[in-house]
Amino acid sequence: MSVPYRIGQGYDLHRLVPGKPLWLGGIQVESPRGSEAHSDGDVLLHALIDALLGATGLGDIGDHFPPSDPQWKDVKSEVMLALVLEKTSELNFKVVNVDATVFLEAPKLYPYKASIREKLAELLSLSLDTVSLKAKTAEGFPPVGTSDAIAASVTLLCVKS
Ligand code: MG
């Protein structure tokens, strides 16, 4: 039996280093440390892209945007997401809902949660009630708890028409 629903999950972790901007879900978060990365290091969008590619059976972010390819150096994660959404919608997949968790010790994400959630909904053309964003710390345990890393985990559901 073939069902039209496909679940996907994605995970990403980046090292945090001083003097780099911190991008999360396409929003810049005020922080003394940011993601060390080839692109803008947006762990939330990278995990989202992997979840989307996983749900639709299209591989992973490294297949589509190899770090060895200079074309993708410093590319905005929003652009990567838009390209992946183009491919998944060509296959008639639509995202139904997203549940995301960011793991970060500091700064506290509370002041940014609403705007990141709104931005995710906008990027995915979803209504706000279908986009969930949670923020967790790591209770001081490394590497997230010692502010040496940031991570994100995303689960989403797609429907194929
Ligand atoms: Mg990444």
Short mmCIF file of C-alpha atoms and ligand atoms in Angstrom, two decimals:
data_model
loop_
_atom_site.label_atom_id
_atom_site.label_comp_id
_atom_site.label_asym_id
_atom_site.label_seq_id
_atom_site.Cartn_x
_atom_site.Cartn_y
_atom_site.Cartn_z
CA MET A 1 0.00 0.00 0.00
CA SER A 2 1.34 3.39 -0.92
CA VAL A 3 0.61 6.29 1.43
CA PRO A 4 1.13 9.93 0.38
CA TYR A 5 2.95 10.90 3.59
CA ARG A 6 6.73 10.95 4.08
CA ILE A 7 8.46 11.76 7.34
CA GLY A 8 11.96 13.22 7.43
CA GLN A 9 14.50 14.07 10.09
CA GLY A 10 17.67 16.12 10.00
CA TYR A 11 20.43 16.93 12.46
CA ASP A 12 23.34 19.35 12.29
CA LEU A 13 26.08 20.57 14.61
CA HIS A 14 28.62 23.33 14.12
CA ARG A 15 31.57 24.49 16.16
CA LEU A 16 31.07 27.93 17.75
CA VAL A 17 33.95 30.38 17.44
CA PRO A 18 34.40 34.01 18.58
CA GLY A 19 33.82 36.80 16.09
CA LYS A 20 31.54 34.93 13.68
CA PRO A 21 27.87 35.83 13.10
CA LEU A 22 25.29 33.39 14.44
CA TRP A 23 22.48 32.61 11.99
CA LEU A 24 19.49 30.55 13.03
CA GLY A 25 16.54 29.90 10.75
CA GLY A 26 17.56 32.85 8.59
CA ILE A 27 17.64 35.25 11.55
CA GLN A 28 20.85 36.74 12.96
CA VAL A 29 21.15 36.17 16.69
CA GLU A 30 23.24 38.61 18.75
CA SER A 31 26.08 36.43 20.08
CA PRO A 32 29.81 36.72 20.88
CA ARG A 33 30.27 33.37 19.09
CA GLY A 34 29.03 32.13 15.75
CA SER A 35 29.13 29.00 13.59
CA GLU A 36 32.41 28.01 12.00
CA ALA A 37 31.27 26.94 8.56
CA HIS A 38 31.74 26.81 4.84
CA SER A 39 28.38 28.57 4.36
CA ASP A 40 26.62 30.87 6.86
CA GLY A 41 26.55 27.91 9.28
CA ASP A 42 22.81 28.06 9.93
CA VAL A 43 22.40 24.72 11.75
CA LEU A 44 18.63 25.05 11.89
CA LEU A 45 18.24 25.51 8.14
CA HIS A 46 20.82 22.79 7.46
CA ALA A 47 18.89 20.32 9.62
CA LEU A 48 15.67 21.43 7.94
CA ILE A 49 17.16 20.87 4.47
CA ASP A 50 18.34 17.38 5.49
CA ALA A 51 14.88 16.57 6.88
CA LEU A 52 13.28 17.70 3.63
CA LEU A 53 15.74 15.71 1.51
CA GLY A 54 15.25 12.69 3.76
CA ALA A 55 11.47 12.79 3.53
CA THR A 56 11.57 13.05 -0.24
CA GLY A 57 14.34 10.48 -0.79
CA LEU A 58 16.68 13.02 -2.39
CA GLY A 59 19.84 12.27 -0.42
CA ASP A 60 21.47 14.77 1.91
CA ILE A 61 22.73 18.35 1.99
CA GLY A 62 26.28 17.25 1.08
CA ASP A 63 25.02 15.60 -2.12
CA HIS A 64 23.40 18.82 -3.28
CA PHE A 65 25.90 21.35 -1.95
CA PRO A 66 29.32 19.67 -1.72
CA PRO A 67 31.71 21.69 0.48
CA SER A 68 34.42 20.94 -2.11
CA ASP A 69 32.49 22.93 -4.75
CA PRO A 70 33.50 26.65 -4.65
CA GLN A 71 30.06 27.51 -6.09
CA TRP A 72 28.56 26.94 -2.61
CA LYS A 73 31.18 28.82 -0.60
CA ASP A 74 29.49 31.37 1.69
CA VAL A 75 26.09 30.68 0.13
CA LYS A 76 23.15 31.71 2.30
CA SER A 77 21.32 28.72 3.75
CA GLU A 78 18.06 30.40 2.71
CA VAL A 79 19.18 30.09 -0.91
CA MET A 80 20.04 26.41 -0.38
CA LEU A 81 16.60 25.81 1.15
CA ALA A 82 14.86 27.58 -1.75
CA LEU A 83 16.74 25.39 -4.26
CA VAL A 84 15.78 22.22 -2.36
CA LEU A 85 12.14 23.34 -2.08
CA GLU A 86 12.13 23.84 -5.85
CA LYS A 87 13.29 20.23 -6.35
CA THR A 88 10.84 18.76 -3.85
CA SER A 89 7.87 20.69 -5.24
CA GLU A 90 8.78 19.50 -8.75
CA LEU A 91 8.18 16.01 -7.32
CA ASN A 92 4.81 17.25 -5.96
CA PHE A 93 5.87 17.16 -2.32
CA LYS A 94 4.52 19.75 0.09
CA VAL A 95 5.62 20.21 3.71
CA VAL A 96 2.73 19.60 6.14
CA ASN A 97 4.38 20.54 9.43
CA VAL A 98 7.78 21.06 11.03
CA ASP A 99 9.00 20.36 14.55
CA ALA A 100 12.46 21.81 15.28
CA THR A 101 14.74 21.90 18.31
CA VAL A 102 17.86 24.06 18.70
CA PHE A 103 20.52 23.09 21.25
CA LEU A 104 22.43 26.15 22.45
CA GLU A 105 23.78 27.14 25.85
CA ALA A 106 24.04 30.90 25.29
CA PRO A 107 22.66 33.34 24.43
CA LYS A 108 19.15 32.43 25.51
CA LEU A 109 16.97 32.06 22.42
CA TYR A 110 13.76 33.09 24.11
CA PRO A 111 13.78 36.66 22.65
CA TYR A 112 14.30 35.24 19.14
CA LYS A 113 11.91 32.29 19.18
CA ALA A 114 8.90 34.09 17.71
CA SER A 115 10.84 35.73 14.88
CA ILE A 116 12.72 32.53 13.97
CA ARG A 117 9.44 30.60 13.92
CA GLU A 118 7.80 33.25 11.73
CA LYS A 119 10.77 33.20 9.39
CA LEU A 120 10.63 29.39 9.07
CA ALA A 121 6.89 29.58 8.30
CA GLU A 122 7.57 32.24 5.67
CA LEU A 123 10.43 30.29 4.04
CA LEU A 124 8.26 27.15 3.86
CA SER A 125 4.99 28.94 2.97
CA LEU A 126 3.39 27.38 6.04
CA SER A 127 0.99 28.80 8.59
CA LEU A 128 2.47 29.49 12.01
CA ASP A 129 0.49 26.74 13.74
CA THR A 130 2.29 24.11 11.63
CA VAL A 131 5.77 25.29 12.62
CA SER A 132 7.15 24.40 16.04
CA LEU A 133 10.44 25.66 17.46
CA LYS A 134 11.96 24.57 20.75
CA ALA A 135 15.15 25.71 22.42
CA LYS A 136 17.17 23.52 24.78
CA THR A 137 20.42 23.91 26.66
CA ALA A 138 22.81 21.05 27.47
CA GLU A 139 23.08 21.60 31.24
CA GLY A 140 26.72 22.64 30.96
CA PHE A 141 27.85 19.39 29.32
CA PRO A 142 30.21 19.64 26.31
CA PRO A 143 30.28 20.52 23.52
CA VAL A 144 26.93 22.39 23.44
CA GLY A 145 26.87 23.05 27.19
CA THR A 146 30.32 24.62 27.13
CA SER A 147 29.29 26.92 24.23
CA ASP A 148 31.74 25.16 21.92
CA ALA A 149 28.97 24.01 19.60
CA ILE A 150 25.42 24.62 18.45
CA ALA A 151 23.14 21.87 17.16
CA ALA A 152 19.69 21.52 15.68
CA SER A 153 17.30 18.68 15.08
CA VAL A 154 14.32 18.87 12.72
CA THR A 155 11.48 16.47 12.04
CA LEU A 156 8.94 17.22 9.34
CA LEU A 157 6.10 15.63 7.43
CA CYS A 158 5.60 15.92 3.68
CA VAL A 159 2.59 14.99 1.59
CA LYS A 160 2.84 13.97 -2.06
CA SER A 161 -0.03 14.99 -4.30
MG MG B 1 25.82 22.44 8.60
#
